[in-house]
Short mmCIF file of C-alpha atoms and ligand atoms in Angstrom, two decimals:
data_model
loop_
_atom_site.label_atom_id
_atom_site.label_comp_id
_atom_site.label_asym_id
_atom_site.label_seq_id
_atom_site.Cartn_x
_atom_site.Cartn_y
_atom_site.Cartn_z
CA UNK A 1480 -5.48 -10.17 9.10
CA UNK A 1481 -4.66 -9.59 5.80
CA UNK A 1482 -1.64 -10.80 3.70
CA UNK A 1483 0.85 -8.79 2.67
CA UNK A 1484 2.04 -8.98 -0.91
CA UNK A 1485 5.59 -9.53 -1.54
CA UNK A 1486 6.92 -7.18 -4.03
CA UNK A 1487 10.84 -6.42 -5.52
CA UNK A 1488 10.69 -3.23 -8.22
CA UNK A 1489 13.15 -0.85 -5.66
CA UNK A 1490 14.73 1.75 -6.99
CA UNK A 1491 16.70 2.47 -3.33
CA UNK A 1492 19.76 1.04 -2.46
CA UNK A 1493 19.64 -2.57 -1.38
CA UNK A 1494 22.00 -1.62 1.55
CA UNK A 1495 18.89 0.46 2.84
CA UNK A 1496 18.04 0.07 6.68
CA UNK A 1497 15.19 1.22 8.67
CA UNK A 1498 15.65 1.99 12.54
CA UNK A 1499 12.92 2.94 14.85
CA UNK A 1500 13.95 4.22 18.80
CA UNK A 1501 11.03 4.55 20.88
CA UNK A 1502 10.39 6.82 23.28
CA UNK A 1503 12.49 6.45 25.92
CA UNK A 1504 15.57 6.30 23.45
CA UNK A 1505 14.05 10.11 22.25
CA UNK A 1506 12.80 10.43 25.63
CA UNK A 1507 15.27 13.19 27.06
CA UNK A 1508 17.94 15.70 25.60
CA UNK A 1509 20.78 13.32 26.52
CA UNK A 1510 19.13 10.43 24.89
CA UNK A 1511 18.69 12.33 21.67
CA UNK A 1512 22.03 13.47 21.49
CA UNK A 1513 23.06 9.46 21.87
CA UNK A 1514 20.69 8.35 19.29
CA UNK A 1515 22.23 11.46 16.91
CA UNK A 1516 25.69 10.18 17.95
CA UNK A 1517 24.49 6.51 17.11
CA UNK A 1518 23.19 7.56 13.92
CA UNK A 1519 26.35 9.70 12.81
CA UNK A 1520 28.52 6.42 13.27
CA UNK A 1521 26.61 4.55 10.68
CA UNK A 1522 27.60 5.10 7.01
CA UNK A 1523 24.73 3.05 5.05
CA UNK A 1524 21.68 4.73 3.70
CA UNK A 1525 18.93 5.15 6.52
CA UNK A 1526 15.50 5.66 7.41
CA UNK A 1527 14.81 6.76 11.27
CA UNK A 1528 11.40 6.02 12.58
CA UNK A 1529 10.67 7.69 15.96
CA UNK A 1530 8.21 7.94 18.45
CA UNK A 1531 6.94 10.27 20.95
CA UNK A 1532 9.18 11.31 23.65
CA UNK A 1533 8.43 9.06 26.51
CA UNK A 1534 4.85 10.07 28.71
CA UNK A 1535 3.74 12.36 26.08
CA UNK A 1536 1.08 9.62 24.05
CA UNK A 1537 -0.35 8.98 27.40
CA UNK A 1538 -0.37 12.57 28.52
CA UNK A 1539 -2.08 13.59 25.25
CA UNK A 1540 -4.91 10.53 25.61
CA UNK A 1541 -5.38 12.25 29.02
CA UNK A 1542 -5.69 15.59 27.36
CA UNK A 1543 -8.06 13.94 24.51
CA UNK A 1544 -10.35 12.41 27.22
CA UNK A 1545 -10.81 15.44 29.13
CA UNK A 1546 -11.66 17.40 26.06
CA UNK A 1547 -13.91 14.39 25.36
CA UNK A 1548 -16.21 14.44 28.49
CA UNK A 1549 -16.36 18.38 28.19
CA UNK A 1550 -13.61 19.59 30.55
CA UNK A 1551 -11.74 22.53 28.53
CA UNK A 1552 -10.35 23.81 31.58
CA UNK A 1553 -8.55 20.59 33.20
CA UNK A 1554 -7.40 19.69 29.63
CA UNK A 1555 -5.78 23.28 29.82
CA UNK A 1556 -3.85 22.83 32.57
CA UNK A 1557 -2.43 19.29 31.36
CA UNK A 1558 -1.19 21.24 28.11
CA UNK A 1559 0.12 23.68 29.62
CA UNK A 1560 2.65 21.47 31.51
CA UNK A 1561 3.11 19.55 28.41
CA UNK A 1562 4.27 22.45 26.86
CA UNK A 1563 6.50 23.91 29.88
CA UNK A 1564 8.12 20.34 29.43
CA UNK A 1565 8.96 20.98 26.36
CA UNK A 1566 10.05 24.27 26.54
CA UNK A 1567 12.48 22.37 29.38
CA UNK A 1568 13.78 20.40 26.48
CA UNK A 1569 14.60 22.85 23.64
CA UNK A 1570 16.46 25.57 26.02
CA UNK A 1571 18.90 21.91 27.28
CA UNK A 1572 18.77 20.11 23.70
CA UNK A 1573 19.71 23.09 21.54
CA UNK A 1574 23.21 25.24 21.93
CA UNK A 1575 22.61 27.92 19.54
CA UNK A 1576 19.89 30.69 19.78
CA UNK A 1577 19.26 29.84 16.46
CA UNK A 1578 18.20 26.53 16.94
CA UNK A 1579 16.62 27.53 20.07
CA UNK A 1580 14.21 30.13 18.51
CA UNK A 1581 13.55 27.58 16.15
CA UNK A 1582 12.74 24.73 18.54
CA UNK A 1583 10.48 27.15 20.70
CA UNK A 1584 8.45 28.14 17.52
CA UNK A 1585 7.39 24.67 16.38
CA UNK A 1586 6.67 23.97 20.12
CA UNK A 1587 4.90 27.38 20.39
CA UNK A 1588 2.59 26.12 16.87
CA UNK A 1589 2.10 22.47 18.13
CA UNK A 1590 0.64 23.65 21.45
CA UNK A 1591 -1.38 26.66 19.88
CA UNK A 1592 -2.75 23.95 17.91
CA UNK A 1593 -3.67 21.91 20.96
CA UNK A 1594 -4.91 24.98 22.40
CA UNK A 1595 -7.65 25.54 19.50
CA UNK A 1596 -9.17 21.98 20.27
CA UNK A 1597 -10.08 23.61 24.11
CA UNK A 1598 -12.42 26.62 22.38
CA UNK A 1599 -14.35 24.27 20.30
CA UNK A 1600 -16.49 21.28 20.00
CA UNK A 1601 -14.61 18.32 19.99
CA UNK A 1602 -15.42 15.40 17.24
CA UNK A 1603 -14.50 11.81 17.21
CA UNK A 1604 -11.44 12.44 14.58
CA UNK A 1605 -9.81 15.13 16.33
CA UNK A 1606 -8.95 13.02 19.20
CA UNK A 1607 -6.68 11.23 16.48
CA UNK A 1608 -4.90 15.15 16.01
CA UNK A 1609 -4.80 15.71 19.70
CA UNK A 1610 -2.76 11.91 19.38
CA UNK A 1611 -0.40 12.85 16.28
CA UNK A 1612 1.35 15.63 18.50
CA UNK A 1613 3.61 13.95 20.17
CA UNK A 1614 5.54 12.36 17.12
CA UNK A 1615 5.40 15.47 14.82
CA UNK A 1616 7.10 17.20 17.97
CA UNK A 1617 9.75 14.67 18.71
CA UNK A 1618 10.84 13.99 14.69
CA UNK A 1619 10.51 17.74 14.32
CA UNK A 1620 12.98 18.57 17.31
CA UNK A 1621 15.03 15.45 16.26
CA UNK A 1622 16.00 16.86 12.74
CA UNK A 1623 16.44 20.46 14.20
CA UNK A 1624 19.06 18.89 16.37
CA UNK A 1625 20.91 16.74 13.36
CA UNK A 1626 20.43 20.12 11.48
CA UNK A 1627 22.29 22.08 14.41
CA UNK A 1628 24.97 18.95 14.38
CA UNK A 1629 25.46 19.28 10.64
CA UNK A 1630 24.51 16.09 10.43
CA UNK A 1631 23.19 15.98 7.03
CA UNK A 1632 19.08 14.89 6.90
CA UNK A 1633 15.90 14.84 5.77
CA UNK A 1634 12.45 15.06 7.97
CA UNK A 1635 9.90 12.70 5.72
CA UNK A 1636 6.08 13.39 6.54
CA UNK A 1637 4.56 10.00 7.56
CA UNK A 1638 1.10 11.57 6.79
CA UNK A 1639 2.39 12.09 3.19
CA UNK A 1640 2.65 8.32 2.97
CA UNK A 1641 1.26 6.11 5.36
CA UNK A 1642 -2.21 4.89 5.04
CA UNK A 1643 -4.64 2.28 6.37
CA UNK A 1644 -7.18 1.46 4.42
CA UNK A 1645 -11.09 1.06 5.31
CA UNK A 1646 -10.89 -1.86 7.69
CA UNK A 1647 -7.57 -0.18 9.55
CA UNK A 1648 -5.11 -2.37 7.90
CA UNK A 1649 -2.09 -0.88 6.07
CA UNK A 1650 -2.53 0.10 2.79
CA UNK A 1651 0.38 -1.57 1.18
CA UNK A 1652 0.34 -0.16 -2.44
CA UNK A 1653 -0.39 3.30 -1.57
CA UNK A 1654 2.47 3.34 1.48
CA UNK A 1655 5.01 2.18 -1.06
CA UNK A 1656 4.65 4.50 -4.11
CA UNK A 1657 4.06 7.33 -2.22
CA UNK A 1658 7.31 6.61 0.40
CA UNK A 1659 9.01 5.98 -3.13
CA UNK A 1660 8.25 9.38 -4.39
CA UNK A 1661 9.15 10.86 -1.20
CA UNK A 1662 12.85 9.03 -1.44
CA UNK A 1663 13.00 10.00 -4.80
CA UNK A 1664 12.38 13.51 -4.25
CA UNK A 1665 15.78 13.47 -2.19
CA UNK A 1666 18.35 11.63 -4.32
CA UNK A 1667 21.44 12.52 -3.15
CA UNK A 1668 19.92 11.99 0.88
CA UNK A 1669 21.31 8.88 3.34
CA UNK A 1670 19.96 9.84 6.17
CA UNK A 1671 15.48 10.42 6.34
CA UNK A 1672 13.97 11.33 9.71
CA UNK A 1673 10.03 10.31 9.82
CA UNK A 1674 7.23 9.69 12.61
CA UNK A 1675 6.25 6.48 13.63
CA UNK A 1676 2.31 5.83 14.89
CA UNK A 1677 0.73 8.17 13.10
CA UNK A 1678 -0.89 7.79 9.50
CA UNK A 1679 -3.71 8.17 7.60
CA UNK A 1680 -7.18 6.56 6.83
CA UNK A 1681 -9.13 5.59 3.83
CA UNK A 1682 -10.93 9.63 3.99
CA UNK A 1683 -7.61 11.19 4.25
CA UNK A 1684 -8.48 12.32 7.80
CA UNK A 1685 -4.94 11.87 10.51
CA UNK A 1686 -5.30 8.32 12.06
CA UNK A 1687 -2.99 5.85 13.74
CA UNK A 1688 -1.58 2.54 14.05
CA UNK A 1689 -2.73 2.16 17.59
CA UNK A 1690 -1.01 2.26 20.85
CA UNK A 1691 2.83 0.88 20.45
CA UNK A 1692 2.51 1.30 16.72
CA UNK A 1693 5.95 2.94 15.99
CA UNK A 1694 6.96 -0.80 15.86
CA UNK A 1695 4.42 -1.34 13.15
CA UNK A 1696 5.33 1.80 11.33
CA UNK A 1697 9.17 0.65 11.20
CA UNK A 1698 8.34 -2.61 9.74
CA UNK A 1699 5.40 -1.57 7.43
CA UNK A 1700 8.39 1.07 5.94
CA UNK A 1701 10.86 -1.84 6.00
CA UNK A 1702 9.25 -3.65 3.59
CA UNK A 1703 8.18 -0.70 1.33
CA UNK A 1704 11.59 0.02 0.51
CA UNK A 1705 13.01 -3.71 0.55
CA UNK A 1706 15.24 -2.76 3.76
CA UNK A 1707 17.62 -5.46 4.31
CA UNK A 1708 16.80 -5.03 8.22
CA UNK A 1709 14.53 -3.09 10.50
CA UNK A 1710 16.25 -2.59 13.93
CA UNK A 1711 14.00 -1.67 16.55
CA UNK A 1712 16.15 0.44 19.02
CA UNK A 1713 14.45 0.18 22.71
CA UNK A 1714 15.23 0.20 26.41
CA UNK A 1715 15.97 -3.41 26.74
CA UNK A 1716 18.42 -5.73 25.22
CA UNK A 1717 16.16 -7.91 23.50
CA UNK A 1718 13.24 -10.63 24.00
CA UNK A 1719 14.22 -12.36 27.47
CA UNK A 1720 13.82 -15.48 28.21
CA UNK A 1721 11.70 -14.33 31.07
CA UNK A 1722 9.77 -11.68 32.75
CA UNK A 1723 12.85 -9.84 34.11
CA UNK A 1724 10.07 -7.77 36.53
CA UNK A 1725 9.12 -11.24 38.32
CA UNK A 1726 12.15 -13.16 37.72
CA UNK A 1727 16.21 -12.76 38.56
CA UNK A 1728 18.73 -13.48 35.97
CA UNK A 1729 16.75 -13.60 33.02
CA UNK A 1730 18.39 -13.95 29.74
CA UNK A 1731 18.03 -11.77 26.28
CA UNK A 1732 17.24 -14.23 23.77
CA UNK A 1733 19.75 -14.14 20.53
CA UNK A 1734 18.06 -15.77 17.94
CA UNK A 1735 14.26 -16.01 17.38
CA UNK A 1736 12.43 -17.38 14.61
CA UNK A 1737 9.23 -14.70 13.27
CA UNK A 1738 6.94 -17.35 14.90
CA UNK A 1739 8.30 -17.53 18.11
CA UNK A 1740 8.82 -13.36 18.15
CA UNK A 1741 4.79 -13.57 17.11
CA UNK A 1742 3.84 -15.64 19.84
CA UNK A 1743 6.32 -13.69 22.32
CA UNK A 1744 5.24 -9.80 21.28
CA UNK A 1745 1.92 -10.59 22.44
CA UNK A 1746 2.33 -11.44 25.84
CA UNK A 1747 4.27 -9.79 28.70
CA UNK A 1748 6.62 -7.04 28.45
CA UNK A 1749 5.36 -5.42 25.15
CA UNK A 1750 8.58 -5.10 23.45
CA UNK A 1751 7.52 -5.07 20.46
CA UNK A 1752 3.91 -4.46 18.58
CA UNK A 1753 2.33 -7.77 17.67
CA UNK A 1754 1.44 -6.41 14.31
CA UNK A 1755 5.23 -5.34 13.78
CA UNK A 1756 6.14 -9.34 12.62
CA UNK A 1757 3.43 -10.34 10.38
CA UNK A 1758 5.13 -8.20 7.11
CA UNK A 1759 8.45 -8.46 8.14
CA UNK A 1760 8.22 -12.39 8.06
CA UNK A 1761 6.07 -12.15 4.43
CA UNK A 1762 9.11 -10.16 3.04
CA UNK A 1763 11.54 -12.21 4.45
CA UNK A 1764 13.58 -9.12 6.41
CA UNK A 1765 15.14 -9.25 9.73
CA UNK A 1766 14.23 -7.13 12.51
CA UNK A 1767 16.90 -6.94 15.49
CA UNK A 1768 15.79 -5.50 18.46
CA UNK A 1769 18.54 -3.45 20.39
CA UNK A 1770 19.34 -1.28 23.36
CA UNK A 1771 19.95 2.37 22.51
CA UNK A 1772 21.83 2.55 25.73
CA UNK A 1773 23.72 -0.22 25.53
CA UNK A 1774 24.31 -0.64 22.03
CA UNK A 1775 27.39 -2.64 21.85
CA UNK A 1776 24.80 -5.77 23.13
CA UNK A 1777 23.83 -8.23 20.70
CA UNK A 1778 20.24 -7.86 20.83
CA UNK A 1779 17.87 -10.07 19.94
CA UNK A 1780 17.58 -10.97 16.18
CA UNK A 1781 14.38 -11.99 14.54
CA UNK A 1782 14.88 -13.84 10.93
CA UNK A 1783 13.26 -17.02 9.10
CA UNK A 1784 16.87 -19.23 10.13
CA UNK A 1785 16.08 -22.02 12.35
CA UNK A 1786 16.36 -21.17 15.59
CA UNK A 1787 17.47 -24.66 17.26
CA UNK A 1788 15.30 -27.09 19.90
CA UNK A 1789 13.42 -26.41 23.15
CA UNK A 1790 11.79 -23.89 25.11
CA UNK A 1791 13.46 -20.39 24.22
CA UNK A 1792 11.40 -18.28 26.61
CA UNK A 1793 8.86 -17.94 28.87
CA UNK A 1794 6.02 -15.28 29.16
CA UNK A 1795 2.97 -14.45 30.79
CA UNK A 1796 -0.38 -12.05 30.30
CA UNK A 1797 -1.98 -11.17 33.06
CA UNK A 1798 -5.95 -9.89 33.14
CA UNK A 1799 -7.41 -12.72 31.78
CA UNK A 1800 -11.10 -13.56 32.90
CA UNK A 1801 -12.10 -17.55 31.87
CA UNK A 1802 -15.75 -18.08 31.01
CA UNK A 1803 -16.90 -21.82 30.81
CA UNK A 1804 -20.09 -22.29 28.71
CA UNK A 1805 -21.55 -25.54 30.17
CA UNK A 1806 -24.42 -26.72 28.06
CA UNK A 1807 -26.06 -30.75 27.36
CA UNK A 1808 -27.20 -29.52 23.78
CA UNK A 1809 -23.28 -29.25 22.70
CA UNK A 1810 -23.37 -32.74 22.76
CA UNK A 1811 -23.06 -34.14 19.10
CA UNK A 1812 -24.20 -31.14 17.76
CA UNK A 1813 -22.78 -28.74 14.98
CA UNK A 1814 -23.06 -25.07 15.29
CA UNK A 1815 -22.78 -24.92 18.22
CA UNK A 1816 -19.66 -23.01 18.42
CA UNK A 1817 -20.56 -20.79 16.16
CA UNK A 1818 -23.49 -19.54 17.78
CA UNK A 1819 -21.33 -18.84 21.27
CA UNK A 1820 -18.26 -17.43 18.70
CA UNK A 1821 -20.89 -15.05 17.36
CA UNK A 1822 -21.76 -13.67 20.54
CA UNK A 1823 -18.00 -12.60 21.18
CA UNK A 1824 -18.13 -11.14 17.09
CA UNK A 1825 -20.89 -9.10 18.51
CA UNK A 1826 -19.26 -7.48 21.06
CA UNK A 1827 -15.78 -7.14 19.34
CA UNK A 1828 -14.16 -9.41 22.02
CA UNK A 1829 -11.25 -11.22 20.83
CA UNK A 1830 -10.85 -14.75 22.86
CA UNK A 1831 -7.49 -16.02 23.43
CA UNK A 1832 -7.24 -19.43 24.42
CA UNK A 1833 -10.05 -22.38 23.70
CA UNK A 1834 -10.81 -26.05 25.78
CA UNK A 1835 -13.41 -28.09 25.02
CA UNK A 1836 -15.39 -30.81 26.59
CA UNK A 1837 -18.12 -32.50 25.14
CA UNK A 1838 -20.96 -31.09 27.25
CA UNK A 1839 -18.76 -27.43 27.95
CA UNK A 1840 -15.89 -25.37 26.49
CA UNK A 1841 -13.76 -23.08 28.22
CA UNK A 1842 -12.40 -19.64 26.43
CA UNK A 1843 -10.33 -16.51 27.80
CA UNK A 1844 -11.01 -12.86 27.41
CA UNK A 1845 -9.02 -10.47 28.32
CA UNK A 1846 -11.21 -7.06 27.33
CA UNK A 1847 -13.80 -7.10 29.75
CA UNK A 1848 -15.75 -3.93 28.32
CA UNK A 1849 -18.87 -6.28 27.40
CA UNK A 1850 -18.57 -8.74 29.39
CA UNK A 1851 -21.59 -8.56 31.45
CA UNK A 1852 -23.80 -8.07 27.65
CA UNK A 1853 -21.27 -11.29 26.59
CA UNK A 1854 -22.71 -13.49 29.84
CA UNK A 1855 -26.30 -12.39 29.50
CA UNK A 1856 -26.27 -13.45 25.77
CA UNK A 1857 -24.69 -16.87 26.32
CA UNK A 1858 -27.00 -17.80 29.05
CA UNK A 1859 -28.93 -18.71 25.75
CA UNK A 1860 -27.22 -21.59 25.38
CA UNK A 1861 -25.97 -23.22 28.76
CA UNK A 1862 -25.20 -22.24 32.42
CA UNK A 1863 -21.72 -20.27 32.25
CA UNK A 1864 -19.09 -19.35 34.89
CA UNK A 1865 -16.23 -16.83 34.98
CA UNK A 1866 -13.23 -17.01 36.49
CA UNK A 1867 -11.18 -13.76 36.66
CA UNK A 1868 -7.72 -12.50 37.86
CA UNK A 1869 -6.32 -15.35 35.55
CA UNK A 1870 -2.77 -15.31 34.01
CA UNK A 1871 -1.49 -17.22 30.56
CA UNK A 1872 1.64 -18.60 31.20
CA UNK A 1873 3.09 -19.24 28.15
CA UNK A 1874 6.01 -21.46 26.98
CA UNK A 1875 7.92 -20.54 23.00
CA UNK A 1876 9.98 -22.64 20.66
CA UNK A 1877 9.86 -23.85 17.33
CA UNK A 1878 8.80 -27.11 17.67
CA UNK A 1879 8.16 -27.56 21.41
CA UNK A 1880 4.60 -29.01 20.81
CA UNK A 1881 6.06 -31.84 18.91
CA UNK A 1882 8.97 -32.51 21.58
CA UNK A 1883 7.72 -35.26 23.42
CA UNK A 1884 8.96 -34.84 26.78
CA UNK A 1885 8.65 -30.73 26.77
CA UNK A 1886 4.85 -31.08 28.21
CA UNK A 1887 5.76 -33.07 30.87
CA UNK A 1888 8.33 -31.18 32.33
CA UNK A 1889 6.46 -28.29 32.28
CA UNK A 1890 3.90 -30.14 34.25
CA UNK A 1891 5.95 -31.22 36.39
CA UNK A 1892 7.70 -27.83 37.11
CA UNK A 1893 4.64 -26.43 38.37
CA UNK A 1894 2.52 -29.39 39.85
CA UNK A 1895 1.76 -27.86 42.50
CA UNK A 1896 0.00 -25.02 40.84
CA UNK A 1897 -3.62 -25.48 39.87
CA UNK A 1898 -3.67 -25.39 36.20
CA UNK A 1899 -7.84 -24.30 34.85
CA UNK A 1900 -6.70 -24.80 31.40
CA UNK A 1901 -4.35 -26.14 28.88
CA UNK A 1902 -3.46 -25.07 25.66
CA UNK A 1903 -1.13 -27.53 23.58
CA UNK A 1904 -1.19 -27.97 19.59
CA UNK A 1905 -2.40 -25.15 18.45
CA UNK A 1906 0.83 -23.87 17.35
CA UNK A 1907 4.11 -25.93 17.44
CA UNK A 1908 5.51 -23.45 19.00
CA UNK A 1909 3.41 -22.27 22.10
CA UNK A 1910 2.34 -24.41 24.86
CA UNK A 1911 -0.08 -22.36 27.25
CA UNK A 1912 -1.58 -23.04 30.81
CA UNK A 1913 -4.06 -20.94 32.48
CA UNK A 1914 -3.55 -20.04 36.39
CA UNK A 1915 -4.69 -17.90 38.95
CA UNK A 1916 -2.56 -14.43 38.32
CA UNK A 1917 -1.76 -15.04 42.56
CA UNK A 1918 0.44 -18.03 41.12
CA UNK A 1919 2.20 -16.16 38.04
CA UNK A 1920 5.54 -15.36 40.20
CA UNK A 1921 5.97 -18.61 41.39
CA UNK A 1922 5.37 -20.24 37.77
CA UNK A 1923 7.89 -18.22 35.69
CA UNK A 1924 10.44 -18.81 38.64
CA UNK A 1925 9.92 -22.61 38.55
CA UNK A 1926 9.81 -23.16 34.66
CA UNK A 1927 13.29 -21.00 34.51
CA UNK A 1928 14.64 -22.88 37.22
CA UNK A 1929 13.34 -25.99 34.84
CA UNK A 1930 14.01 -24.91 31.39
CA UNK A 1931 16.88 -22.54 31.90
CA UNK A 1932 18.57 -23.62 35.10
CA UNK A 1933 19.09 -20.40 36.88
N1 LIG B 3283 3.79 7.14 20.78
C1 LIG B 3283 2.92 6.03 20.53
C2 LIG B 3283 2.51 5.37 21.82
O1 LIG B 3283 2.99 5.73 22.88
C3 LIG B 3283 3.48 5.06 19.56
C4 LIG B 3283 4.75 4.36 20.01
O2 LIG B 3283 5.48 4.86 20.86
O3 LIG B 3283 5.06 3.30 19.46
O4 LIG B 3283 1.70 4.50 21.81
MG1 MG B 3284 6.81 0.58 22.05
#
C-alpha cells in the first residue's frame, strides 16, 4: 500500500469536519430526516459523505450479475422492485408536491438508466455504473430533502473529484485540487452533500472504492481538506470490545489508537473499511465513530494519543482455510519462501497469518477462489494439508505483545481449546490464535470473561 503524503496549503476553514452515515443511517425516510435534524444542529463548516440506502449495493450487484450471465429479463424484475422501493420513499420522505415531482424524476432517470443496460450488451465497466446508482440516488434525494427543509446545501459530485489511480489506489494530488476547486466554487457554503464509494479510475471511466468504501471515501476527503475530524456515523456505538453477535455485555471501546483500529477494522463486525485508517493516521486526524441513533453516546474515538495498557478488545474472522506446506528441502535453505509466496502472488491470494517450522510452515487464506490451482502448484515443493472452517481469534492493544504475562493468560483462558496456530510478535499490538470456527463462541466468551470480567 502506498504512502500517503502529508500536505498543509488549505485554503478551507480549519474548523472543517467531514461526516459519513452509512446506509442504514440513510437507510429509511425517518432516518434521513434524523440525520437532516443531526446535521441542522451543528454550526461548523461540513462535508457529508453518504452511502447507499441500506440493501440497495447488494441489490444492484444482484442486478449487475444477472445482466452479466445474460439474464435481461430476471435483472428486470429486480429493478423494477428497486425502483417501486423507491418510489415508496419519495411519496413518505417528501411533503410538498414539489419536492415530490422532483424526487420521482431523478428516480424515474436513475432507473431509465438502469433500464438501458437490459437492451444491450453488457461490458466489464458498466457493471461499475450499474454499482454507482445507489449513492447518486441516496445523496441526490438527501439534498432534495435539506433543500425542502431550507436547510441551506450543496450536492458535490464525487466523480468530479475522486480518483484512483492505475493500480486502484487513491489518487491523492488529483482528489485534493479538484475537491479544492469544487469548495471554492461555493464560498459562502457550510454545509456540502457528496457520495461516498464511488469514484473514478486512471481512464476516466466510473469506478469504486470497493465494497464498504464510503468509510474510505470519508477519510480520503478528510485529509484533502485538512478536516480536523472525520466522524463516521453508523448503527453501532463504536468498536466493542467484543463480538456483541456471540457475546453478552460487550463494551464500546472509547479510546483506540490508529493501530489498534487497523488491526480491529479487519476482523469481525466490519465497522469500519480497513483502508479508512491508513491516511487518517499519516495526517494525523481523528476519526470518531458514532451512532446516528443514539447520538448522545460517546462513540469510539480513533487518534495517535496513547491509548493506555492491556487487551482493549477482542475479535474474530471466520472462513479461514490453513494450508501447511511440509517439505525436507526447507531445511537450511533460502528461497524457499519465496517460491511458495509466489504461488499465492500468482493467484492474487492474500495470506493472513504465517508459522514456521524448520521442515514446514503453516499460512491462512481466507479467499478460496484458487485454492485448488494454489494446492496443485505447491505440491512442487512438499506434501501440503488444509484445514478449513478455521477462525482467527484475535486479541488488540498497544503493546500487548511486549506485556509479559498477556500471552499466558490468554492461554490459559482457552486451554481447553485446540489452538493449530499462533501468531505473537508480529505487531505489538495483535496476538492471534487459530481454531476450529466450532470453538469461536466459546473463545470470545472465555477471553471476556478473562480480560474484561463480564
Ligand atoms: N454502498 C456501498 C456498499 O454497500 C459502499 C458503502 O456503503 O460503504 O458497499
Ligand atoms: Mg460500511
Amino acid at each position: 500500500m502506498r504512502i500517503f503524503a502529508e500536505h498543509s496549503s488549505s485554503s478551507n476553514s480549519p474548523d472543517l469536519k467531514v461526516m459519513k452515515f452509512g446506509g442504514t443511517s440513510v437507510g429509511s425516510p425517518e432516518n434521513i430526516r434524523l440525520v437532516a435534524r443531526l446535521l441542522a444542529g451543528t454550526n461548523e463548516p461540513l462535508i457529508v459523505v453518504l452511502s447507499a440506502m441500506a440493501g440497495t449495493t447488494n441489490t444492484l450487484v444482484e442486478i449487475a450479475g444477472l445482466l452479466e450471465k445474460g439474464n435481461p429479463a430476471e435483472a428486470n424484475v429486480r429493478i423494477n422492485a428497486l425502483e417501486h422501493h423507491y418510489k415508496t420513499v419519495v411519496s413518505s420522505l417528501f411533503e410538498t408536491a414539489g419536492y415530490r415531482e422532483k424526487g420521482s424524476e431523478m428516480i424515474r432517470n436513475h432507473f431509465t438508466y438502469l433500464r438501458s443496460f437490459t437492451h444491450d450488451l453488457f461490458t466489464a465497466n458498466e457493471i461499475k455504473c450499474v454499482l454507482a446508482q445507489g449513492e447518486l440516488i441516496s445523496s441526490a434525494l438527501f439534498q432534495f430533502h435539506l433543500e425542502e427543509k431550507k436547510i441551506p446545501s450543496v450536492l458535490l459530485q464525487a466523480l468530479n473529484f475522486m480518483r484512483i489511480d492505475r493500480e486502484q489506489e487513491p489518487d491523492q494530488y488529483y482528489i485534493r485540487e479538484n475537491l479544492d476547486r469544487e469548495l471554492d466554487n461555493q464560498p459562502d457554503c457550510k454545509l456540502f452533500i457528496t457520495q461516498g464509494f464511488i469514484c473514478r479510475n486512471a481512464y476516466g471511466e466510473i469506478d469504486n472504492l470497493r465494497r464498504g468504501g464510503s468509510d474510505f471515501s470519508a477519510s480520503l476527503i478528510g485529509v484533502a481538506v485538512h478536516a480536523n475530524e472525520v466522524v463516521i456515523w453508523t448503527d453501532i456505538d463504536g468498536f466493542h470490545d467484543n463480538d456483541p453477535r456471540y457475546v453478552e455485555n460487550t463494551h464500546p471501546i472509547a479510546e483506540l489508537s490508529f493501530d489498534e483500529a487497523a488491526e480491529l477494522a479487519y476482523f469481525g463486525a466490519k465497522i469500519l473499511h480497513p483502508s479508512t485508517i491508513l491516511p487518517a493516521k499519516v495526517a494525523g486526524i481523528p476519526v470518531i465513530i458514532k451512532n446516528t441513533m443514539n447520538p448522545a453516546a460517546r462513540g469510539s474515538a480513533i487518534t495517535d494519543k496513547p491509548t493506555g495498557k492491556g487487551v482493549k478488545a477482542i475479535a474474530a474472522k471466520d472462513g479461514i482455510t490453513a494450508i501447511r506446506i511440509k517439505s525436507g528441502r526447507m531445511l537450511l535453505a533460502y528461497g524457499f519462501m519465496r517460491k511458495v509466496f509466489e504461488i499465492f502472488e500468482l493467484y492474487k491470494t492474500p495470506i493472513d497469518m504465517i508459522t514456521t517450522s524448520e521442515i514446514s510452515v503453516s499460512l491462512t487464506i481466507d479467499n478460496l477462489a484458487f485454492f485448488p490451482q494454489i494446492v496443485e502448484d505447491l505440491k512442487h515443493y512438499g506434501t501440503v494439508e488444509a484445514d478449513h472452517d478455521q477462525t482467527i481469534i484475535c486479541a488488540v492493544g498497544e503493546g500487548i505483545a511486549s506485556e509479559s504475562n498477556i500471552a499466558s493468560e490468554l492461554f490459559n483462558a482457552i486451554s481447553d481449546i485446540h489452538v493449530r496456530m499462533i501468531s505473537y510478535g508480529g505487531s505489538q499490538n495483535n496476538i492471534s490464535v487459530l481454531i476450529p470456527s466450532a470453538f469461536k463462541k466459546q473463545a470470545l466468551n472465555a477471553l471476556s470473561a478473562h480480560f474484561f470480567n463480564h
